[in-house]
Amino acid sequence: MNVTLGTTVTLSGAGVYIFRPGGALNTGDNSLVTLAGGACASDVFWAPVGATTLGANAALSLTPTFVGNILDNAGITIGHFANLTGRALAFSGTVTTDANTITVPTCAGFVGGTGAIPTLSEWAMVMFAALLVIVGFAAMRRRQAI
């Protein structure tokens, strides 16, 4: 999978993104992978079969920017001045960096609803406990009668 010179890939919307190229993952100079609409870098995963190279020959003026977690068995090379927001994990190979900015992604946590959790009232709990006691005694009497 090649993200070539000047290409911008935008991942839009909350969710988990998983990319599994059948070969190597290569990005060109000035290529960008960006996020929009609630997408989070910690939810983006790149798992190529071959080696990964991010902006191998990038100049400062053509800085590639990449987001997501790279899980690679063969090895990862992050070229000169390339920026990564995510993690680079190589299981059998090495991770090579050169004047890079690598940032751990920070995303907003889950924001739940503000409504109260419905619970039984105190009297309903007392009635439920009494019902359980009655059912328990009935079961014990039936067992003794047999």
CSV table of C-alpha atoms in Angstrom, one decimal:
chain,number,residue,atom,x,y,z
A,1,MET,CA,0.0,0.0,0.0
A,2,ASN,CA,1.5,3.3,-1.1
A,3,VAL,CA,0.5,6.7,0.1
A,4,THR,CA,2.3,8.8,-2.5
A,5,LEU,CA,3.8,12.3,-2.6
A,6,GLY,CA,1.3,15.0,-1.6
A,7,THR,CA,-1.6,12.5,-1.0
A,8,THR,CA,-3.9,13.2,1.9
A,9,VAL,CA,-5.9,10.4,3.5
A,10,THR,CA,-8.6,11.6,5.9
A,11,LEU,CA,-10.3,9.2,8.3
A,12,SER,CA,-13.6,10.7,9.4
A,13,GLY,CA,-16.0,9.6,12.1
A,14,ALA,CA,-15.6,7.9,15.4
A,15,GLY,CA,-14.8,4.2,15.3
A,16,VAL,CA,-11.9,1.7,14.9
A,17,TYR,CA,-10.0,1.7,11.6
A,18,ILE,CA,-7.9,-1.3,10.7
A,19,PHE,CA,-5.8,-1.4,7.6
A,20,ARG,CA,-4.1,-4.7,6.6
A,21,PRO,CA,-2.1,-4.2,3.4
A,22,GLY,CA,-1.0,-7.5,1.8
A,23,GLY,CA,2.5,-6.1,1.3
A,24,ALA,CA,4.6,-3.2,2.5
A,25,LEU,CA,3.3,0.1,3.8
A,26,ASN,CA,5.1,3.1,2.2
A,27,THR,CA,4.3,6.8,2.5
A,28,GLY,CA,5.8,9.5,0.2
A,29,ASP,CA,7.1,12.9,1.1
A,30,ASN,CA,4.4,15.4,2.1
A,31,SER,CA,1.8,12.7,2.4
A,32,LEU,CA,-0.7,13.1,5.2
A,33,VAL,CA,-3.0,10.8,7.1
A,34,THR,CA,-5.4,13.1,9.1
A,35,LEU,CA,-8.4,12.7,11.4
A,36,ALA,CA,-11.8,14.4,11.3
A,37,GLY,CA,-15.3,14.0,12.8
A,38,GLY,CA,-14.3,12.3,16.0
A,39,ALA,CA,-11.8,9.8,14.7
A,40,CYS,CA,-9.0,9.1,17.2
A,41,ALA,CA,-5.4,8.1,16.4
A,42,SER,CA,-5.4,5.5,19.1
A,43,ASP,CA,-8.3,3.7,17.2
A,44,VAL,CA,-6.3,3.5,13.9
A,45,PHE,CA,-4.3,0.3,13.3
A,46,TRP,CA,-1.9,-0.4,10.4
A,47,ALA,CA,-0.8,-4.0,10.2
A,48,PRO,CA,1.1,-4.6,6.9
A,49,VAL,CA,2.5,-8.0,6.0
A,50,GLY,CA,5.8,-6.4,4.7
A,51,ALA,CA,8.0,-3.7,6.1
A,52,THR,CA,6.8,-0.1,6.8
A,53,THR,CA,8.5,3.0,5.6
A,54,LEU,CA,7.2,6.5,6.5
A,55,GLY,CA,8.6,9.3,4.3
A,56,ALA,CA,12.0,7.7,3.7
A,57,ASN,CA,13.6,10.8,1.9
A,58,ALA,CA,11.5,13.6,3.3
A,59,ALA,CA,12.9,17.1,3.5
A,60,LEU,CA,11.8,19.5,6.3
A,61,SER,CA,9.6,21.3,3.8
A,62,LEU,CA,7.9,18.0,2.7
A,63,THR,CA,7.2,16.5,6.2
A,64,PRO,CA,5.0,13.5,6.1
A,65,THR,CA,2.4,13.2,8.9
A,66,PHE,CA,1.0,9.8,9.8
A,67,VAL,CA,-1.5,8.8,12.5
A,68,GLY,CA,-2.3,5.4,14.1
A,69,ASN,CA,-0.6,2.4,15.6
A,70,ILE,CA,1.7,0.5,13.3
A,71,LEU,CA,1.9,-3.2,14.1
A,72,ASP,CA,4.6,-4.7,11.8
A,73,ASN,CA,6.4,-7.9,12.0
A,74,ALA,CA,9.1,-7.0,9.4
A,75,GLY,CA,10.3,-3.7,10.7
A,76,ILE,CA,9.5,0.0,10.6
A,77,THR,CA,11.6,2.9,9.3
A,78,ILE,CA,10.4,6.4,10.1
A,79,GLY,CA,12.2,8.7,7.7
A,80,HIS,CA,13.9,12.0,8.3
A,81,PHE,CA,11.5,14.6,9.8
A,82,ALA,CA,8.4,12.4,9.5
A,83,ASN,CA,5.8,12.9,12.2
A,84,LEU,CA,3.8,10.0,13.8
A,85,THR,CA,0.9,10.4,16.2
A,86,GLY,CA,0.5,6.9,17.5
A,87,ARG,CA,2.8,3.9,18.2
A,88,ALA,CA,5.4,2.0,16.1
A,89,LEU,CA,5.7,-1.6,17.2
A,90,ALA,CA,7.8,-4.1,15.3
A,91,PHE,CA,7.7,-7.7,16.6
A,92,SER,CA,10.5,-9.4,14.8
A,93,GLY,CA,12.2,-6.4,13.1
A,94,THR,CA,13.5,-3.0,14.3
A,95,VAL,CA,12.0,0.4,14.6
A,96,THR,CA,14.3,3.0,13.0
A,97,THR,CA,13.8,6.8,13.6
A,98,ASP,CA,15.6,9.9,12.5
A,99,ALA,CA,14.8,13.4,13.7
A,100,ASN,CA,11.2,12.5,14.2
A,101,THR,CA,8.3,13.7,16.3
A,102,ILE,CA,6.4,10.8,17.7
A,103,THR,CA,3.4,11.7,19.9
A,104,VAL,CA,1.3,9.4,22.0
A,105,PRO,CA,-2.4,9.9,20.9
A,106,THR,CA,-4.7,11.5,23.4
A,107,CYS,CA,-8.4,11.2,22.7
A,108,ALA,CA,-11.5,12.2,24.7
A,109,GLY,CA,-12.8,9.4,26.8
A,110,PHE,CA,-16.3,8.0,26.6
A,111,VAL,CA,-18.8,10.6,27.5
A,112,GLY,CA,-21.9,8.9,28.8
A,113,GLY,CA,-25.3,10.3,29.2
A,114,THR,CA,-26.1,12.5,32.1
A,115,GLY,CA,-29.3,10.7,33.1
A,116,ALA,CA,-29.6,8.9,36.4
A,117,ILE,CA,-29.3,5.1,36.5
A,118,PRO,CA,-32.7,3.7,37.3
A,119,THR,CA,-32.9,1.9,40.7
A,120,LEU,CA,-35.6,0.4,42.8
A,121,SER,CA,-36.8,2.5,45.7
A,122,GLU,CA,-36.0,1.6,49.3
A,123,TRP,CA,-39.5,0.1,49.8
A,124,ALA,CA,-39.4,-1.9,46.6
A,125,MET,CA,-36.1,-3.4,47.8
A,126,VAL,CA,-37.7,-4.3,51.2
A,127,MET,CA,-40.7,-5.9,49.4
A,128,PHE,CA,-38.3,-7.8,47.0
A,129,ALA,CA,-36.3,-9.1,50.0
A,130,ALA,CA,-39.5,-10.2,51.8
A,131,LEU,CA,-40.7,-12.1,48.6
A,132,LEU,CA,-37.3,-13.9,48.5
A,133,VAL,CA,-37.7,-14.9,52.1
A,134,ILE,CA,-41.2,-16.3,51.5
A,135,VAL,CA,-40.1,-18.2,48.4
A,136,GLY,CA,-37.1,-19.6,50.4
A,137,PHE,CA,-39.3,-20.8,53.3
A,138,ALA,CA,-41.7,-22.4,50.8
A,139,ALA,CA,-38.9,-24.3,49.1
A,140,MET,CA,-37.5,-25.5,52.4
A,141,ARG,CA,-41.0,-26.7,53.5
A,142,ARG,CA,-41.5,-28.5,50.2
A,143,ARG,CA,-38.1,-30.2,50.6
A,144,GLN,CA,-38.9,-31.3,54.2
A,145,ALA,CA,-42.3,-32.7,53.1
A,146,ILE,CA,-40.6,-35.1,50.6
